[in-house]
Short mmCIF file of C-alpha atoms in Angstrom, two decimals:
data_model
loop_
_atom_site.label_atom_id
_atom_site.label_comp_id
_atom_site.label_asym_id
_atom_site.label_seq_id
_atom_site.Cartn_x
_atom_site.Cartn_y
_atom_site.Cartn_z
CA MET A 1 4.17 -21.48 18.32
CA THR A 2 4.89 -19.20 15.36
CA LYS A 3 4.92 -15.48 16.20
CA ILE A 4 3.92 -13.07 13.45
CA ILE A 5 4.04 -9.28 13.57
CA ILE A 6 2.14 -7.28 10.93
CA TYR A 7 2.38 -3.52 10.46
CA ALA A 8 -0.91 -2.35 8.95
CA GLY A 9 -4.05 -0.37 9.80
CA LEU A 10 -4.16 2.06 6.88
CA SER A 11 -4.29 0.06 3.64
CA LEU A 12 -6.25 -2.60 5.49
CA SER A 13 -7.97 -2.17 8.84
CA PHE A 14 -7.02 -4.41 11.74
CA SER A 15 -10.53 -5.91 11.85
CA GLU A 16 -10.41 -6.85 8.15
CA ALA A 17 -6.88 -8.20 8.54
CA LYS A 18 -7.86 -10.43 11.44
CA GLU A 19 -10.58 -12.01 9.31
CA ILE A 20 -7.78 -13.37 7.12
CA LEU A 21 -4.94 -13.99 9.58
CA ASN A 22 -5.46 -14.19 13.31
CA SER A 23 -4.01 -15.94 16.33
CA ASP A 24 -4.88 -19.60 16.91
CA ASP A 25 -3.53 -22.57 18.84
CA ASN A 26 -0.37 -22.70 16.71
CA ASN A 27 0.22 -19.06 15.79
CA GLU A 28 0.36 -15.72 17.56
CA VAL A 29 -0.45 -12.82 15.28
CA ILE A 30 0.28 -9.30 16.54
CA TYR A 31 -0.98 -6.30 14.57
CA LYS A 32 0.78 -2.98 14.98
CA ARG A 33 0.27 0.52 13.62
CA PRO A 34 2.16 1.68 10.49
CA ILE A 35 5.88 1.10 10.94
CA GLN A 36 8.40 3.87 11.53
CA ARG A 37 12.12 4.11 12.23
CA GLY A 38 13.06 2.17 15.34
CA ASP A 39 10.00 -0.07 15.49
CA LEU A 40 11.82 -3.14 14.19
CA SER A 41 14.42 -2.90 16.96
CA LEU A 42 11.58 -3.09 19.47
CA ALA A 43 9.91 -5.90 17.55
CA MET A 44 13.10 -7.97 17.61
CA LYS A 45 12.79 -8.15 21.41
CA GLU A 46 9.50 -10.03 20.92
CA ASN A 47 11.35 -12.75 18.95
CA PRO A 48 9.03 -12.94 15.94
CA ASP A 49 9.40 -15.61 13.27
CA ILE A 50 7.68 -13.58 10.55
CA ILE A 51 7.27 -9.85 9.98
CA GLY A 52 4.85 -8.42 7.43
CA ILE A 53 5.21 -4.77 6.48
CA ILE A 54 2.16 -3.25 4.80
CA ASP A 55 1.87 0.33 6.02
CA GLY A 56 4.52 2.72 7.24
CA VAL A 57 5.03 6.42 7.81
CA PHE A 58 6.71 8.48 5.11
CA HIS A 59 6.66 12.14 6.02
CA GLN A 60 5.15 12.32 9.51
CA ASN A 61 8.16 10.56 11.10
CA SER A 62 11.33 8.87 9.88
CA ALA A 63 10.60 5.88 7.65
CA VAL A 64 11.78 2.38 8.52
CA GLY A 65 15.40 1.98 7.46
CA HIS A 66 16.92 -0.61 5.14
CA LYS A 67 19.44 -1.65 7.77
CA GLU A 68 16.67 -2.38 10.27
CA ILE A 69 15.00 -4.76 7.83
CA LEU A 70 18.28 -6.40 6.83
CA ASN A 71 19.14 -6.90 10.49
CA ALA A 72 15.85 -8.74 11.00
CA ILE A 73 16.54 -10.94 7.97
CA LYS A 74 20.07 -11.59 9.21
CA ASN A 75 18.56 -12.85 12.45
CA GLY A 76 16.50 -15.45 10.63
CA ILE A 77 13.19 -13.60 10.50
CA GLU A 78 11.12 -13.92 7.33
CA VAL A 79 10.19 -10.41 6.20
CA TYR A 80 7.40 -9.76 3.70
CA GLY A 81 6.30 -6.48 2.15
CA ALA A 82 3.30 -5.34 0.13
CA SER A 83 0.85 -2.54 -0.63
CA SER A 84 2.61 0.60 0.60
CA MET A 85 5.85 1.07 2.56
CA GLY A 86 6.22 -2.72 2.51
CA ALA A 87 6.09 -2.81 -1.29
CA LEU A 88 8.62 0.01 -1.60
CA ARG A 89 11.13 -1.54 0.79
CA ALA A 90 10.65 -5.02 -0.70
CA SER A 91 11.49 -3.71 -4.17
CA GLU A 92 14.72 -2.29 -2.77
CA LEU A 93 15.65 -5.36 -0.74
CA ASP A 94 14.21 -8.30 -2.70
CA THR A 95 17.69 -9.44 -3.75
CA LEU A 96 18.77 -9.39 -0.10
CA GLY A 97 16.09 -11.62 1.37
CA MET A 98 12.90 -9.56 1.69
CA THR A 99 9.89 -10.99 -0.15
CA GLY A 100 7.61 -8.63 -2.07
CA ILE A 101 4.03 -9.45 -2.97
CA GLY A 102 1.38 -7.90 -5.23
CA TYR A 103 0.76 -5.26 -7.85
CA VAL A 104 2.33 -2.31 -6.04
CA TYR A 105 5.50 -4.27 -5.31
CA ASN A 106 5.74 -5.30 -8.97
CA GLN A 107 5.27 -1.69 -10.08
CA TYR A 108 8.27 -0.66 -7.98
CA ALA A 109 10.35 -3.73 -8.79
CA SER A 110 9.84 -3.23 -12.54
CA GLY A 111 10.72 0.46 -12.38
CA GLU A 112 7.24 1.56 -13.50
CA VAL A 113 7.13 3.74 -10.39
CA ASP A 114 10.08 4.91 -8.36
CA SER A 115 8.84 7.47 -5.84
CA ASP A 116 7.37 7.01 -2.38
CA ASP A 117 4.91 9.73 -3.41
CA ASP A 118 3.03 7.08 -5.41
CA VAL A 119 1.85 5.32 -2.24
CA ALA A 120 1.82 8.26 0.19
CA VAL A 121 -1.49 9.33 1.73
CA MET A 122 -2.66 11.79 4.32
CA LEU A 123 -4.05 9.92 7.30
CA ASP A 124 -5.93 10.57 10.50
CA SER A 125 -3.33 9.69 13.14
CA GLU A 126 -6.03 8.54 15.57
CA THR A 127 -8.26 6.39 13.36
CA LEU A 128 -5.67 5.62 10.62
CA GLU A 129 -8.32 6.60 8.07
CA ALA A 130 -6.91 7.68 4.70
CA LEU A 131 -7.77 11.31 3.98
CA SER A 132 -6.41 11.37 0.42
CA GLU A 133 -6.07 8.99 -2.50
CA PRO A 134 -2.74 7.29 -3.26
CA LEU A 135 -1.41 7.92 -6.75
CA ILE A 136 -0.74 4.20 -7.29
CA ASN A 137 -4.48 3.48 -6.85
CA MET A 138 -5.38 6.22 -9.31
CA LYS A 139 -2.93 4.90 -11.88
CA TYR A 140 -4.37 1.39 -11.52
CA VAL A 141 -7.96 2.61 -11.94
CA PHE A 142 -7.26 4.98 -14.84
CA THR A 143 -5.26 2.31 -16.68
CA ASN A 144 -8.16 -0.11 -16.34
CA ALA A 145 -10.55 2.63 -17.48
CA VAL A 146 -8.57 2.87 -20.73
CA THR A 147 -8.85 -0.91 -21.18
CA GLU A 148 -12.63 -0.62 -20.72
CA ASN A 149 -12.79 2.23 -23.28
CA ILE A 150 -14.10 4.69 -20.72
CA ILE A 151 -11.23 7.13 -21.30
CA THR A 152 -8.46 7.38 -23.87
CA GLU A 153 -4.75 6.94 -23.25
CA ASP A 154 -4.26 10.70 -23.63
CA GLU A 155 -7.01 11.39 -21.10
CA LYS A 156 -5.41 8.95 -18.68
CA ASP A 157 -2.09 10.77 -19.06
CA GLU A 158 -3.80 14.11 -18.40
CA LEU A 159 -5.51 12.80 -15.26
CA LEU A 160 -2.30 11.29 -13.90
CA GLN A 161 -0.37 14.48 -14.61
CA ILE A 162 -2.92 16.48 -12.64
CA ALA A 163 -2.75 13.97 -9.77
CA LYS A 164 1.06 13.99 -9.74
CA GLU A 165 1.16 17.77 -9.59
CA THR A 166 -1.21 17.79 -6.60
CA PHE A 167 0.45 17.68 -3.16
CA TYR A 168 -0.31 14.20 -1.81
CA PRO A 169 -2.44 15.26 1.22
CA LYS A 170 -4.85 17.00 -1.19
CA ARG A 171 -4.87 14.31 -3.89
CA ASN A 172 -8.30 12.82 -4.63
CA TYR A 173 -10.48 11.76 -7.53
CA ALA A 174 -12.95 14.66 -7.27
CA GLN A 175 -10.29 17.36 -7.53
CA THR A 176 -8.44 15.51 -10.30
CA LEU A 177 -11.56 15.13 -12.44
CA LYS A 178 -12.65 18.71 -11.77
CA SER A 179 -9.31 20.01 -13.03
CA SER A 180 -9.38 17.85 -16.17
CA SER A 181 -10.72 18.61 -19.66
CA LEU A 182 -13.04 15.58 -19.70
CA ASP A 183 -16.65 16.37 -20.62
CA ASN A 184 -19.36 15.82 -18.02
CA ASP A 185 -20.68 12.63 -19.60
CA LYS A 186 -17.24 11.02 -19.55
CA LYS A 187 -16.65 12.22 -16.00
CA ASP A 188 -19.90 10.59 -14.88
CA LYS A 189 -18.96 7.28 -16.52
CA LEU A 190 -15.49 7.42 -14.96
CA ILE A 191 -16.93 8.20 -11.51
CA ASP A 192 -19.18 5.13 -11.77
CA PHE A 193 -16.16 3.05 -12.77
CA ILE A 194 -14.07 4.39 -9.87
CA ARG A 195 -16.82 3.47 -7.39
CA THR A 196 -16.77 -0.18 -8.48
CA SER A 197 -12.98 -0.49 -8.84
CA PRO A 198 -10.94 -2.39 -6.25
CA ASP A 199 -8.57 -0.60 -3.90
CA ILE A 200 -5.33 -2.14 -5.13
CA LYS A 201 -3.39 -1.30 -1.97
CA LYS A 202 -6.03 -3.08 0.11
CA GLU A 203 -6.03 -6.06 -2.26
CA ASP A 204 -2.23 -6.32 -2.03
CA ALA A 205 -2.41 -6.20 1.76
CA LYS A 206 -4.85 -9.10 1.71
CA LYS A 207 -2.53 -11.04 -0.63
CA LEU A 208 0.33 -10.66 1.84
CA LEU A 209 -1.79 -12.02 4.68
CA TYR A 210 -3.06 -14.94 2.61
CA HIS A 211 0.50 -15.69 1.52
CA ILE A 212 1.72 -15.85 5.12
CA LYS A 213 -1.30 -17.92 6.12
CA ASN A 214 -0.58 -20.43 3.36
CA GLU A 215 3.05 -20.66 4.43
CA LEU A 216 2.19 -21.67 8.00
#
């Protein structure tokens, strides 16, 4: 029996996650709320074979430490990271045994982004619902909007600058567009594009789960 612990709930809901990776006759999959400092020490007592870190706390409580992750790896546990806190820690520890997966991980690993602010969101502590938009999602969408000739490179830079200067709990598309110099027609086209664009953090979370599933 392979035991798997996944820290998620924000980038991807538990119900959606279980549609991809769930317990069966050969595997026990345990989903836990976003990881924080000390959680891995408790998880080690459950003797997992695999740990997947998707979501974690940044500012509400102390974030999961590098030493905690390295201790798990040292004890023979396979540790994967993607999407949010997992992507950030994987980019810092990928040369030491942690496996990173997806777009957000690659953005950190390549140095394109280097701040935890890029994946930070305000969340409802009860429902784990995101109450703001992560900067990394906005960058992904605006970059694609340039490729689709909806906005120019300069307009993308302006939008991202506005988003960066907005405190993360208040960061969202509506406020960013409202504060921009884009004309109404272009705003309308961009809003339509945003509505049909994938949530890259969610997509990365799914990739991590599919990766683990394929490894079993």
